[in-house]
CSV table of N, CA and C in Angstrom, one decimal:
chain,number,residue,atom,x,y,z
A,148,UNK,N,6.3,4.3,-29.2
A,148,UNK,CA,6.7,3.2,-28.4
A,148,UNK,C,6.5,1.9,-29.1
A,149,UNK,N,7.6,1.3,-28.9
A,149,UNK,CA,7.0,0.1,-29.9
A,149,UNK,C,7.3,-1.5,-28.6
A,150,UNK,N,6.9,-2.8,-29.6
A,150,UNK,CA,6.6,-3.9,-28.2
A,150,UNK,C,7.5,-4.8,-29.1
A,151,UNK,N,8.0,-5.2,-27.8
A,151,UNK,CA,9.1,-7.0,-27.7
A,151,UNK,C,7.7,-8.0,-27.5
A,152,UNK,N,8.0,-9.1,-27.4
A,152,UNK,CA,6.7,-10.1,-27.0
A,152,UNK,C,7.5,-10.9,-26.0
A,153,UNK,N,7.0,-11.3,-25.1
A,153,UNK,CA,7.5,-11.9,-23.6
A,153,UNK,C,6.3,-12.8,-23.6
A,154,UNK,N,6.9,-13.8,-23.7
A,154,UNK,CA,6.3,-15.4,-23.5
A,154,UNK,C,5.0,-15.2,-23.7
A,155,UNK,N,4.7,-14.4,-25.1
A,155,UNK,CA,3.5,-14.5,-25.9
A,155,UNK,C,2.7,-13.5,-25.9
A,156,UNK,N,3.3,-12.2,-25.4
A,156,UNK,CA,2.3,-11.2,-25.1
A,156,UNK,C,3.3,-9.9,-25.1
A,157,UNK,N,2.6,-8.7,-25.9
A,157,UNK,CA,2.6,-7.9,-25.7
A,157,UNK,C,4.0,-6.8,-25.1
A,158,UNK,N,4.3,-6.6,-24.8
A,158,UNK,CA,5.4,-6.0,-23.9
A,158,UNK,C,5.9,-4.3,-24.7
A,159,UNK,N,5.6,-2.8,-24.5
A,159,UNK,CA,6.0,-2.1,-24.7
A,159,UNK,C,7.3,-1.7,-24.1
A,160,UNK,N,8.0,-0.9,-24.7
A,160,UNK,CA,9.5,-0.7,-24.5
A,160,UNK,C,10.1,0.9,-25.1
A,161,UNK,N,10.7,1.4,-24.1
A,161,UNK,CA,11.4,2.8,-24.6
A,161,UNK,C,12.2,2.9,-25.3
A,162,UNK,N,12.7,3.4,-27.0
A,162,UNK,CA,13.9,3.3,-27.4
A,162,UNK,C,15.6,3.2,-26.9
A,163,UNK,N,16.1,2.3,-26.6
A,163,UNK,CA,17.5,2.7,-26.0
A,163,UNK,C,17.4,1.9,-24.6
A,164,UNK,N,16.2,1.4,-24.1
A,164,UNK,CA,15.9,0.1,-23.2
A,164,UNK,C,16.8,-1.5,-23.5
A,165,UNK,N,17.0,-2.0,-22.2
A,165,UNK,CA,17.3,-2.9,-22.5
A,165,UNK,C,16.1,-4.0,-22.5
A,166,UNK,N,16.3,-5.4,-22.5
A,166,UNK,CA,15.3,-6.6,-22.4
A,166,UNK,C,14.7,-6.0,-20.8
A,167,UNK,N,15.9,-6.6,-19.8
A,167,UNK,CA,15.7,-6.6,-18.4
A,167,UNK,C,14.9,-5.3,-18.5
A,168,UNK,N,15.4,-3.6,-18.8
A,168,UNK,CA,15.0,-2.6,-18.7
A,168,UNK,C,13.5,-2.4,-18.9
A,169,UNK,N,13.1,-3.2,-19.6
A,169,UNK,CA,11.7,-3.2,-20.2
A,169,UNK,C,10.7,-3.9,-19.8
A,170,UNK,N,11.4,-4.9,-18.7
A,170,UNK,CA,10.4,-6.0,-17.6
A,170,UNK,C,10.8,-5.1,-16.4
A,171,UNK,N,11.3,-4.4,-16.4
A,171,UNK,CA,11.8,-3.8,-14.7
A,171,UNK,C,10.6,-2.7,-15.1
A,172,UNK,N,10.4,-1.9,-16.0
A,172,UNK,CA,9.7,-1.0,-16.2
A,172,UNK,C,8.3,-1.3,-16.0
A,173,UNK,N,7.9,-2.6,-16.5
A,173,UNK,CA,6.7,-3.1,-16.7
A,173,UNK,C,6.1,-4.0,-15.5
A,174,UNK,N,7.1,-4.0,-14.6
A,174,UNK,CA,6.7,-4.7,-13.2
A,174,UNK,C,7.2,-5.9,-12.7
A,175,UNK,N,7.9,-6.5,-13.7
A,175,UNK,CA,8.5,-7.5,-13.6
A,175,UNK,C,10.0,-7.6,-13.1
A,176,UNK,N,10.5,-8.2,-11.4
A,176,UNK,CA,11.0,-8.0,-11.4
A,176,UNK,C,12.1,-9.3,-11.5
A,177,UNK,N,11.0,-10.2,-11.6
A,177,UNK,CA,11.7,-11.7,-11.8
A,177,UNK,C,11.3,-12.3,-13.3
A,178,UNK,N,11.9,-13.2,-13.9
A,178,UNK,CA,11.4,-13.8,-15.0
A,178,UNK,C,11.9,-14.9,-15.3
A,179,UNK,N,13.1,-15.6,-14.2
A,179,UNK,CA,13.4,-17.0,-14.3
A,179,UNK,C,13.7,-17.3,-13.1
A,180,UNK,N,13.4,-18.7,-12.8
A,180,UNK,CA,13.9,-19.9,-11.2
A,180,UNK,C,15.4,-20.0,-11.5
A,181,UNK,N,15.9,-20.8,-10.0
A,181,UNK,CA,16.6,-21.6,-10.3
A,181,UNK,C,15.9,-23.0,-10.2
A,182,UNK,N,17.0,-23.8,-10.9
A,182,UNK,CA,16.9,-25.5,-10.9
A,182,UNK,C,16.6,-25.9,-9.8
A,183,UNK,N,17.6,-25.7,-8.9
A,183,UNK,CA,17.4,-26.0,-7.2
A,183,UNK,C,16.5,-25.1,-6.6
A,184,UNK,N,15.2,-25.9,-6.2
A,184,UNK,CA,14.7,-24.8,-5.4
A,184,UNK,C,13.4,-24.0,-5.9
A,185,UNK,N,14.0,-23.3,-7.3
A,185,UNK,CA,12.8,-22.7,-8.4
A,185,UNK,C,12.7,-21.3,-7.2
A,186,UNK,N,14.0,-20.8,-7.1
A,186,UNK,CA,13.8,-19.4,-6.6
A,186,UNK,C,14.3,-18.4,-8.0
A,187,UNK,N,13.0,-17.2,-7.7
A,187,UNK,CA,13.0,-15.9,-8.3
A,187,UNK,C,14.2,-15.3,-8.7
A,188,UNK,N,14.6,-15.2,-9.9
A,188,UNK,CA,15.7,-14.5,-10.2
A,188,UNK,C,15.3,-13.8,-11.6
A,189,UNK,N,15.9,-12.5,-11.5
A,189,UNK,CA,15.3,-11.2,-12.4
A,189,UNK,C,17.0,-10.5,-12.5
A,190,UNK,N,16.9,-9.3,-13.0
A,190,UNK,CA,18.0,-8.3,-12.4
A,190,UNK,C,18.7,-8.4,-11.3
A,191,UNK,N,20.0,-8.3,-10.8
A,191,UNK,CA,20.9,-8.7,-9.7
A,191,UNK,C,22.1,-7.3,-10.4
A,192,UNK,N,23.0,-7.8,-11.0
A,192,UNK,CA,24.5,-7.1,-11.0
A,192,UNK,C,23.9,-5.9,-12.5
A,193,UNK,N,23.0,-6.3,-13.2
A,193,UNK,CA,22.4,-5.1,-14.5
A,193,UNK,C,23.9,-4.8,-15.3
A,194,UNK,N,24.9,-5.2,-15.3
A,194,UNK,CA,26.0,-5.0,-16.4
A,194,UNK,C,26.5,-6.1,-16.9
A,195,UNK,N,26.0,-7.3,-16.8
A,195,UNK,CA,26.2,-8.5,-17.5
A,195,UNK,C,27.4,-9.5,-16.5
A,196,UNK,N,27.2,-9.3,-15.2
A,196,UNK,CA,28.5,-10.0,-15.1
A,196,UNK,C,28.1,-11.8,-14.0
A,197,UNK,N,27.1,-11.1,-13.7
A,197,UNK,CA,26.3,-12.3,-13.1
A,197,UNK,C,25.0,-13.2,-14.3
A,198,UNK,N,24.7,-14.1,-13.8
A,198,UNK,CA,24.0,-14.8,-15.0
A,198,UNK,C,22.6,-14.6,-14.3
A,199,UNK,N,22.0,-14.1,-13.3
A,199,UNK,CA,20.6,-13.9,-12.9
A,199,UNK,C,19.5,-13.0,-13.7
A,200,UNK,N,19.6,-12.9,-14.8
A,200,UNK,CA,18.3,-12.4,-16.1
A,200,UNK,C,18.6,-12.8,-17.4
A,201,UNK,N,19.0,-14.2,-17.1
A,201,UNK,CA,18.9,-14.6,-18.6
A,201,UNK,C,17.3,-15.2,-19.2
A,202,UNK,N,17.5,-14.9,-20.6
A,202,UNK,CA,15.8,-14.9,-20.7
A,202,UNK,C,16.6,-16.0,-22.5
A,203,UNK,N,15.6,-16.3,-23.0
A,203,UNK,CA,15.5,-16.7,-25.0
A,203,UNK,C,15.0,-16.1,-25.3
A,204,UNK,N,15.9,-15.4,-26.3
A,204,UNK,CA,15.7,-14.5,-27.0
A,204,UNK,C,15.7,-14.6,-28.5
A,205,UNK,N,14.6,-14.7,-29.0
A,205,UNK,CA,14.5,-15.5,-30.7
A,205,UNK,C,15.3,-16.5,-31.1
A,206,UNK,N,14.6,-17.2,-30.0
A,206,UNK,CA,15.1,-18.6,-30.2
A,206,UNK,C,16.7,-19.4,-29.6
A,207,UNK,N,17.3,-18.0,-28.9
A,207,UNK,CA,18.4,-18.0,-28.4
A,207,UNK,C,18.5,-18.1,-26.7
A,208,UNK,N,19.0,-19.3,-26.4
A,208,UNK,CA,18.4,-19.2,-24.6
A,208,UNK,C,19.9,-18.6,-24.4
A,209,UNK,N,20.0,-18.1,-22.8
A,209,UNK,CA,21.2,-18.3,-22.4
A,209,UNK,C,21.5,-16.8,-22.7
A,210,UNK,N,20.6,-15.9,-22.8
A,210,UNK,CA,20.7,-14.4,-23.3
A,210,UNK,C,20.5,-13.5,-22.1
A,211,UNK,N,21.7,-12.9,-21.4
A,211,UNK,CA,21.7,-11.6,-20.2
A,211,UNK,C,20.8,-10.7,-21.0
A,212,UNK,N,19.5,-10.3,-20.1
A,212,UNK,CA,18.9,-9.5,-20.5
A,212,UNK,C,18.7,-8.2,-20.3
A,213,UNK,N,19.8,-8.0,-19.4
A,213,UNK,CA,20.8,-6.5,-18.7
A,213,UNK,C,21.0,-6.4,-20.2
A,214,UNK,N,21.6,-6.7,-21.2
A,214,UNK,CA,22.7,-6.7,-22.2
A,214,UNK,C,22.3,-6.7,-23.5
A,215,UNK,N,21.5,-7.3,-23.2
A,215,UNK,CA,20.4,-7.1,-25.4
A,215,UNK,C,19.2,-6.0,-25.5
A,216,UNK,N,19.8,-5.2,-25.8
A,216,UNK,CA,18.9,-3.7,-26.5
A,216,UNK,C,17.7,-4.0,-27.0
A,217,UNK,N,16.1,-4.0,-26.8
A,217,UNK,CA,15.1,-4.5,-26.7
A,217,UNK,C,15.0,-3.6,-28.7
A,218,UNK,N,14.4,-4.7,-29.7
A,218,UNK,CA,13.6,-4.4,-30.8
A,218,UNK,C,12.8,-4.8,-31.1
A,219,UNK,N,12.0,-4.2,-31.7
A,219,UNK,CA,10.9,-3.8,-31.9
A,219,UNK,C,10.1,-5.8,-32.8
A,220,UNK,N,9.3,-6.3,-32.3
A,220,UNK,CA,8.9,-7.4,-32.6
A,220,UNK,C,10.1,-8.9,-31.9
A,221,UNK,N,11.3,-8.7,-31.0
A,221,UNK,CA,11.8,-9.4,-30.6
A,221,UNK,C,10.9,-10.1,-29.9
A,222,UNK,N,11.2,-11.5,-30.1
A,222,UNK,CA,10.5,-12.8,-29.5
A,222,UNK,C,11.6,-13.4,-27.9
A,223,UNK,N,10.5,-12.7,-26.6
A,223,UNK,CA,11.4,-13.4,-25.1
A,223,UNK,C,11.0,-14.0,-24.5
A,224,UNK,N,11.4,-15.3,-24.4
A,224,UNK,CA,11.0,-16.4,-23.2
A,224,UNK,C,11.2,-16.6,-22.5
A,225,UNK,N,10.9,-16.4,-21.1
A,225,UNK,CA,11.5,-16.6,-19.4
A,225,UNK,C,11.8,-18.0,-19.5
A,226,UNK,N,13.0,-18.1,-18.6
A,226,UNK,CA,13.7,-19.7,-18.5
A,226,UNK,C,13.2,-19.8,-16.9
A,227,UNK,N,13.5,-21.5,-16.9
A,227,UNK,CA,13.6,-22.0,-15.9
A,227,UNK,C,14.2,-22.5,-15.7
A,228,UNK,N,15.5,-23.0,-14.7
A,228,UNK,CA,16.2,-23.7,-14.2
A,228,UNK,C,17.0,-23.9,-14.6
A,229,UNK,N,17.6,-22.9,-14.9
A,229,UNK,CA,19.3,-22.5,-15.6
A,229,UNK,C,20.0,-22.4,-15.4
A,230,UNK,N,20.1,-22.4,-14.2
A,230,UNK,CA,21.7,-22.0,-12.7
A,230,UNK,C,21.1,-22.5,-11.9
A,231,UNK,N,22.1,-22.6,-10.8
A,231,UNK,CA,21.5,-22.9,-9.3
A,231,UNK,C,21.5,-21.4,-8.5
């Protein structure tokens, strides 16, 4: 099993996992607000077609985490206030 790092820590992951797949696993079922409001948004539609789990992803914001294949030392950042 090897680990992504999620806002500075640790995170193990199954080969063939996605980002989202690997915070859903680990308990997490939210990992960014909205702007308005600052409500919980995690997983929603899981095939990329809604923007509710976007996370930065080495340095890349704005990344569906339904959709990026988790590797091994990837650096993830939960956002804040990225949609309404």
């Amino acid at each position: 099993m090897s680990d992504i790092i999620i806002d500075g820590e640790p995170l193990p992951f199954i080969e063939g996992q996605t980002v989202a797949a690997a915070l859903v696993a680990a308990g997490r079922v939210a990992w960014r607000t909205t702007r308005i409001g600052h409500r919980p948004r995690g997983v929603f539609c899981g095939i990329g077609v809604c923007f509710d789990c976007l996370v930065t992803i080495d340095g890349v914001g704005g990344q569906r985490a339904c959709l990026v294949p988790a590797r091994p030392g990837m650096t993830v950042t939960t956002e804040e206030g990225d949609d309404e």
